[in-house]
């Protein structure tokens, strides 16, 4: 029974996609729409185009897909459409473009297929407000051997060319590697690697607005938690007040902030992922002093009206807005 349940759960995950379980980062290779996690504070999107197919008969290697990265600005849409570029499969098939958002916000072009004996060109630099790099070119085929496919920046490697007569090339690896060219007299095409999207983000996972708390002096804040990309080696939370600390669990991709603040502050979370993408966001903690009025006295004649108005810092602590 336990094995049946485990199998059923695994099949369920495959059918609905891992995205529903909130992995950070999200690796997207199928589907057409990305739902932004609740309370997302910062988000960056990377894209790779599909690799071009390798050539036949001492053919060149296919060109690799290009790579782009954008920081997506808040306020975020509830969801963003996307297209994953296909890897070229048939003879002369170019890799497809990968896009994210309307516009699009991120575009990575596919590599071109090899035309025997010439290698295919790498996908042209696309759209990215941080990075936009062209894909690597495929290598020309020579004599009895096919050329290697191009490499995609920060992504998949090109397939190897067939080394001798009759040997086919190998497929480019995802994301975006170009297919290797076939050796002499081989009519087998090596496909290019599939395109890909990777979405990295910081999201508040404690209660909404728990990243902008106001507490009385001497009181502890409600623990504030965030989801960040798992495995991030460099995580900092700066400008926390005395009495407040943070912890980071790399394995689960979480940050926790807790303690008893002494002063008001705006703190900054900054991190660099294991794959080189940086993210940052801010939060705030406000500390209100507790009102405390020192005994006051005045002398008046019987029947005369009088008033006593305490001054902050002279007659105790009278925060703005205190009524008495």
Short mmCIF file of C-alpha atoms in Angstrom, two decimals:
data_model
loop_
_atom_site.label_atom_id
_atom_site.label_comp_id
_atom_site.label_asym_id
_atom_site.label_seq_id
_atom_site.Cartn_x
_atom_site.Cartn_y
_atom_site.Cartn_z
CA UNK A 1 0.00 0.00 0.00
CA UNK A 2 2.83 2.43 0.87
CA UNK A 3 4.47 1.85 -2.53
CA UNK A 4 1.14 2.43 -4.30
CA UNK A 5 0.63 5.72 -2.46
CA UNK A 6 4.19 6.87 -3.22
CA UNK A 7 3.74 6.06 -6.90
CA UNK A 8 0.38 7.88 -7.00
CA UNK A 9 1.91 10.96 -5.36
CA UNK A 10 4.84 10.99 -7.81
CA UNK A 11 2.44 10.71 -10.75
CA UNK A 12 0.37 13.55 -9.29
CA UNK A 13 3.44 15.82 -9.15
CA UNK A 14 4.31 15.02 -12.75
CA UNK A 15 0.79 15.81 -13.95
CA UNK A 16 0.37 19.13 -12.11
CA UNK A 17 4.03 20.24 -12.31
CA UNK A 18 6.41 21.02 -9.47
CA UNK A 19 5.51 24.72 -9.69
CA UNK A 20 2.47 24.13 -7.52
CA UNK A 21 4.79 23.22 -4.62
CA UNK A 22 6.65 26.52 -4.64
CA UNK A 23 10.21 25.53 -5.47
CA UNK A 24 12.64 28.42 -5.43
CA UNK A 25 14.07 28.83 -8.00
CA UNK A 26 11.43 27.62 -10.45
CA UNK A 27 12.82 25.68 -13.43
CA UNK A 28 10.31 25.94 -16.27
CA UNK A 29 10.43 23.70 -19.36
CA UNK A 30 6.73 23.14 -20.08
CA UNK A 31 3.44 25.01 -19.80
CA UNK A 32 2.53 28.53 -20.83
CA UNK A 33 1.81 30.66 -17.72
CA UNK A 34 3.66 31.39 -14.48
CA UNK A 35 1.71 32.32 -11.34
CA UNK A 36 3.66 34.70 -9.12
CA UNK A 37 3.96 33.42 -5.52
CA UNK A 38 2.02 35.39 -2.90
CA UNK A 39 3.88 38.33 -1.31
CA UNK A 40 6.77 38.23 -3.76
CA UNK A 41 9.19 41.07 -3.00
CA UNK A 42 11.88 40.64 -5.70
CA UNK A 43 12.07 38.51 -8.84
CA UNK A 44 14.53 37.84 -11.66
CA UNK A 45 13.95 35.73 -14.75
CA UNK A 46 16.55 33.98 -16.92
CA UNK A 47 15.82 32.49 -20.34
CA UNK A 48 17.65 30.28 -22.83
CA UNK A 49 16.61 29.76 -26.45
CA UNK A 50 16.56 26.30 -28.02
CA UNK A 51 19.66 24.95 -29.79
CA UNK A 52 19.78 24.37 -33.56
CA UNK A 53 20.11 20.88 -35.03
CA UNK A 54 23.42 19.49 -36.26
CA UNK A 55 24.12 18.87 -39.95
CA UNK A 56 24.39 15.59 -41.85
CA UNK A 57 27.31 13.99 -43.73
CA UNK A 58 30.37 15.78 -42.28
CA UNK A 59 27.96 18.46 -41.15
CA UNK A 60 28.64 21.37 -38.89
CA UNK A 61 27.34 21.67 -35.36
CA UNK A 62 24.13 23.53 -34.61
CA UNK A 63 24.22 27.01 -33.11
CA UNK A 64 23.36 27.42 -29.44
CA UNK A 65 20.45 29.39 -28.03
CA UNK A 66 21.15 32.81 -26.55
CA UNK A 67 20.79 33.75 -22.86
CA UNK A 68 18.99 36.71 -21.26
CA UNK A 69 18.20 37.85 -17.71
CA UNK A 70 15.84 40.55 -16.47
CA UNK A 71 14.87 41.97 -13.09
CA UNK A 72 11.06 42.12 -13.06
CA UNK A 73 9.75 45.33 -11.50
CA UNK A 74 7.02 45.53 -8.87
CA UNK A 75 4.05 45.70 -8.73
CA UNK A 76 4.01 42.21 -10.15
CA UNK A 77 1.24 40.83 -12.31
CA UNK A 78 -0.71 37.88 -10.93
CA UNK A 79 0.74 35.74 -13.72
CA UNK A 80 3.00 36.01 -16.77
CA UNK A 81 2.73 34.17 -20.11
CA UNK A 82 5.79 32.41 -21.48
CA UNK A 83 6.99 30.27 -24.38
CA UNK A 84 9.75 27.66 -24.14
CA UNK A 85 11.87 27.47 -27.30
CA UNK A 86 12.08 23.98 -28.79
CA UNK A 87 15.38 22.42 -29.71
CA UNK A 88 15.83 21.86 -33.45
CA UNK A 89 15.24 18.18 -34.30
CA UNK A 90 14.79 17.68 -38.04
CA UNK A 91 17.44 18.39 -40.68
CA UNK A 92 17.81 22.16 -40.98
CA UNK A 93 15.60 22.88 -37.94
CA UNK A 94 16.43 26.03 -36.02
CA UNK A 95 16.00 26.31 -32.25
CA UNK A 96 12.95 28.22 -31.02
CA UNK A 97 12.90 31.50 -29.11
CA UNK A 98 12.05 31.52 -25.40
CA UNK A 99 9.99 34.46 -24.11
CA UNK A 100 8.62 35.60 -20.74
CA UNK A 101 5.93 38.21 -20.15
CA UNK A 102 4.21 40.62 -22.48
CA UNK A 103 6.52 42.64 -24.65
CA UNK A 104 8.33 40.35 -23.96
CA UNK A 105 10.12 41.22 -20.72
CA UNK A 106 12.73 38.54 -21.45
CA UNK A 107 13.67 37.09 -24.85
CA UNK A 108 16.31 34.50 -25.72
CA UNK A 109 16.65 33.60 -29.39
CA UNK A 110 17.14 30.08 -30.70
CA UNK A 111 20.30 28.92 -32.49
CA UNK A 112 20.27 28.22 -36.22
CA UNK A 113 20.68 24.78 -37.74
CA UNK A 114 23.88 23.67 -39.43
CA UNK A 115 23.95 23.62 -43.24
CA UNK A 116 26.54 21.03 -44.33
CA UNK A 117 29.40 21.57 -43.92
CA UNK A 118 28.97 24.94 -42.17
CA UNK A 119 28.12 25.21 -38.49
CA UNK A 120 24.96 27.03 -37.47
CA UNK A 121 25.08 30.51 -35.99
CA UNK A 122 24.37 31.08 -32.31
CA UNK A 123 21.11 32.76 -31.41
CA UNK A 124 21.34 36.55 -31.51
CA UNK A 125 21.32 38.48 -28.22
CA UNK A 126 17.72 39.03 -27.20
CA UNK A 127 16.02 41.11 -24.49
CA UNK A 128 17.21 41.37 -20.90
CA UNK A 129 17.59 44.47 -18.70
CA UNK A 130 20.56 42.88 -16.89
CA UNK A 131 22.19 40.45 -19.33
CA UNK A 132 21.70 39.51 -22.98
CA UNK A 133 24.34 37.23 -24.52
CA UNK A 134 24.39 35.53 -27.94
CA UNK A 135 24.66 31.77 -28.24
CA UNK A 136 27.86 30.08 -29.35
CA UNK A 137 28.35 29.21 -33.02
CA UNK A 138 28.51 25.61 -34.21
CA UNK A 139 31.84 24.36 -35.60
CA UNK A 140 32.18 23.51 -39.30
CA UNK A 141 32.42 19.86 -40.33
CA UNK A 142 35.75 18.73 -41.82
CA UNK A 143 36.79 15.70 -43.93
CA UNK A 144 35.12 12.66 -42.35
CA UNK A 145 34.11 14.36 -39.09
CA UNK A 146 31.18 16.51 -38.03
CA UNK A 147 31.61 19.73 -36.06
CA UNK A 148 30.68 20.26 -32.43
CA UNK A 149 27.56 22.18 -31.53
CA UNK A 150 27.74 25.64 -29.94
CA UNK A 151 27.54 26.20 -26.17
CA UNK A 152 24.76 28.28 -24.65
CA UNK A 153 25.94 30.98 -22.17
CA UNK A 154 25.50 29.79 -18.57
CA UNK A 155 23.60 26.85 -20.04
CA UNK A 156 23.85 23.66 -22.04
CA UNK A 157 26.87 22.35 -23.92
CA UNK A 158 26.96 21.66 -27.64
CA UNK A 159 26.84 18.05 -28.77
CA UNK A 160 29.98 16.35 -30.08
CA UNK A 161 30.45 15.91 -33.82
CA UNK A 162 30.65 12.41 -35.29
CA UNK A 163 34.36 11.61 -35.33
CA UNK A 164 34.49 9.15 -38.23
CA UNK A 165 32.62 8.02 -41.31
CA UNK A 166 29.15 6.79 -40.40
CA UNK A 167 29.18 8.15 -36.85
CA UNK A 168 26.33 10.44 -35.87
CA UNK A 169 26.80 13.48 -33.66
CA UNK A 170 25.37 13.74 -30.14
CA UNK A 171 22.49 15.93 -29.06
CA UNK A 172 23.10 19.31 -27.45
CA UNK A 173 22.30 19.42 -23.74
CA UNK A 174 19.59 21.60 -22.26
CA UNK A 175 19.29 24.43 -21.98
CA UNK A 176 20.10 25.54 -25.51
CA UNK A 177 23.15 23.53 -26.58
CA UNK A 178 23.55 23.05 -30.35
CA UNK A 179 23.39 19.54 -31.82
CA UNK A 180 26.64 17.94 -33.00
CA UNK A 181 27.24 17.42 -36.73
CA UNK A 182 27.23 13.88 -38.18
CA UNK A 183 30.31 12.17 -39.61
CA UNK A 184 30.73 11.51 -43.33
CA UNK A 185 27.91 9.50 -44.96
CA UNK A 186 25.75 9.68 -41.83
CA UNK A 187 22.30 11.12 -42.41
CA UNK A 188 21.33 11.25 -38.74
CA UNK A 189 20.56 14.65 -37.23
CA UNK A 190 21.55 15.40 -33.65
CA UNK A 191 18.96 17.62 -32.02
CA UNK A 192 19.58 20.89 -30.21
CA UNK A 193 18.88 21.28 -26.49
CA UNK A 194 15.48 22.48 -25.29
CA UNK A 195 15.15 26.07 -24.10
CA UNK A 196 14.47 26.92 -20.45
CA UNK A 197 13.30 29.57 -18.01
CA UNK A 198 14.61 29.93 -14.44
CA UNK A 199 12.77 32.21 -12.00
CA UNK A 200 14.47 33.30 -8.77
CA UNK A 201 12.62 35.32 -6.14
CA UNK A 202 12.31 36.52 -2.55
CA UNK A 203 8.82 36.06 -1.09
CA UNK A 204 7.44 36.88 2.35
CA UNK A 205 6.07 33.63 3.83
CA UNK A 206 4.93 34.93 7.21
CA UNK A 207 1.76 37.00 7.51
CA UNK A 208 1.13 39.79 5.00
CA UNK A 209 2.80 43.04 6.17
CA UNK A 210 4.89 41.20 8.77
CA UNK A 211 7.87 42.80 6.99
CA UNK A 212 6.61 46.24 8.18
CA UNK A 213 5.86 45.72 11.88
CA UNK A 214 5.21 48.27 14.62
CA UNK A 215 5.71 47.19 18.26
CA UNK A 216 5.85 48.83 21.65
CA UNK A 217 9.22 49.30 23.31
CA UNK A 218 10.14 46.12 25.15
CA UNK A 219 7.98 43.88 22.96
CA UNK A 220 9.19 41.21 20.54
CA UNK A 221 8.33 41.26 16.86
CA UNK A 222 6.39 38.45 15.26
CA UNK A 223 8.94 36.22 13.53
CA UNK A 224 9.27 37.30 9.91
CA UNK A 225 10.10 34.61 7.34
CA UNK A 226 11.04 34.65 3.68
CA UNK A 227 11.51 32.11 0.88
CA UNK A 228 14.74 32.53 -1.09
CA UNK A 229 16.51 30.33 -3.69
CA UNK A 230 17.80 27.13 -2.08
CA UNK A 231 21.55 26.67 -1.85
CA UNK A 232 22.33 30.41 -1.84
CA UNK A 233 25.84 30.66 -0.32
CA UNK A 234 25.85 34.41 0.35
CA UNK A 235 22.93 35.82 2.37
CA UNK A 236 23.02 39.03 4.42
CA UNK A 237 20.44 40.97 6.43
CA UNK A 238 21.88 44.37 7.31
CA UNK A 239 20.83 47.24 9.58
CA UNK A 240 18.89 45.12 12.06
CA UNK A 241 18.48 46.85 15.44
CA UNK A 242 20.12 45.60 18.62
CA UNK A 243 18.11 42.68 19.98
CA UNK A 244 17.01 41.37 16.55
CA UNK A 245 18.82 38.60 14.66
CA UNK A 246 18.34 36.55 11.51
CA UNK A 247 18.97 32.94 10.56
CA UNK A 248 19.38 31.34 7.13
CA UNK A 249 18.71 27.73 6.19
CA UNK A 250 20.39 27.08 2.85
CA UNK A 251 18.83 23.65 2.42
CA UNK A 252 15.23 24.84 2.71
CA UNK A 253 15.84 28.30 1.25
CA UNK A 254 14.44 30.26 4.21
CA UNK A 255 15.31 33.37 6.21
CA UNK A 256 13.88 34.06 9.69
CA UNK A 257 14.07 37.40 11.53
CA UNK A 258 13.13 37.60 15.22
CA UNK A 259 13.88 39.34 18.50
CA UNK A 260 13.16 42.31 20.74
CA UNK A 261 14.06 45.56 18.90
CA UNK A 262 15.36 48.62 20.71
CA UNK A 263 15.10 51.13 17.85
CA UNK A 264 13.22 51.64 14.60
CA UNK A 265 14.98 50.66 11.39
CA UNK A 266 14.75 49.73 7.72
CA UNK A 267 16.66 46.51 7.05
CA UNK A 268 17.97 45.10 3.77
CA UNK A 269 18.07 41.47 2.64
CA UNK A 270 20.66 40.79 -0.07
CA UNK A 271 21.82 37.47 -1.50
CA UNK A 272 23.69 35.83 -4.33
CA UNK A 273 22.51 32.44 -5.55
CA UNK A 274 24.77 29.47 -6.23
CA UNK A 275 24.38 30.25 -9.97
CA UNK A 276 25.33 33.93 -9.67
CA UNK A 277 22.00 35.78 -9.62
CA UNK A 278 21.65 38.54 -7.01
CA UNK A 279 18.40 39.53 -5.28
CA UNK A 280 17.53 42.17 -2.68
CA UNK A 281 14.56 43.59 -0.79
CA UNK A 282 13.87 45.70 2.30
CA UNK A 283 11.65 45.57 5.37
CA UNK A 284 11.01 47.79 8.37
CA UNK A 285 10.59 47.63 12.13
CA UNK A 286 9.07 50.56 14.04
CA UNK A 287 9.37 50.81 17.83
CA UNK A 288 6.94 53.05 19.70
CA UNK A 289 7.89 54.16 23.23
CA UNK A 290 5.48 53.38 26.08
CA UNK A 291 3.69 56.51 27.34
CA UNK A 292 4.64 57.42 30.92
CA UNK A 293 3.61 60.72 32.58
CA UNK A 294 5.39 61.87 35.78
CA UNK A 295 3.19 63.20 38.60
CA UNK A 296 2.51 66.89 38.03
CA UNK A 297 1.08 69.52 40.41
CA UNK A 298 0.04 73.15 40.31
CA UNK A 299 -1.42 75.61 42.84
CA UNK A 300 -4.66 77.48 42.04
CA UNK A 301 -7.33 79.27 44.03
CA UNK A 302 -10.49 77.41 44.87
CA UNK A 303 -12.88 77.56 41.95
CA UNK A 304 -10.29 78.63 39.38
CA UNK A 305 -9.90 76.62 36.18
CA UNK A 306 -6.54 75.06 35.47
CA UNK A 307 -4.85 72.70 33.00
CA UNK A 308 -1.69 70.62 33.03
CA UNK A 309 0.01 69.81 29.71
CA UNK A 310 2.89 67.33 30.02
CA UNK A 311 5.90 67.96 27.79
CA UNK A 312 7.68 65.01 26.19
CA UNK A 313 11.07 64.54 27.76
CA UNK A 314 10.29 66.86 30.67
CA UNK A 315 7.22 65.32 32.27
CA UNK A 316 7.84 61.76 31.08
CA UNK A 317 7.48 60.00 27.71
CA UNK A 318 4.56 61.35 25.72
CA UNK A 319 4.70 59.90 22.18
CA UNK A 320 3.02 61.80 19.39
CA UNK A 321 -0.67 60.94 19.26
CA UNK A 322 -0.95 60.14 22.99
CA UNK A 323 -4.23 61.32 24.54
CA UNK A 324 -4.73 61.99 28.27
#
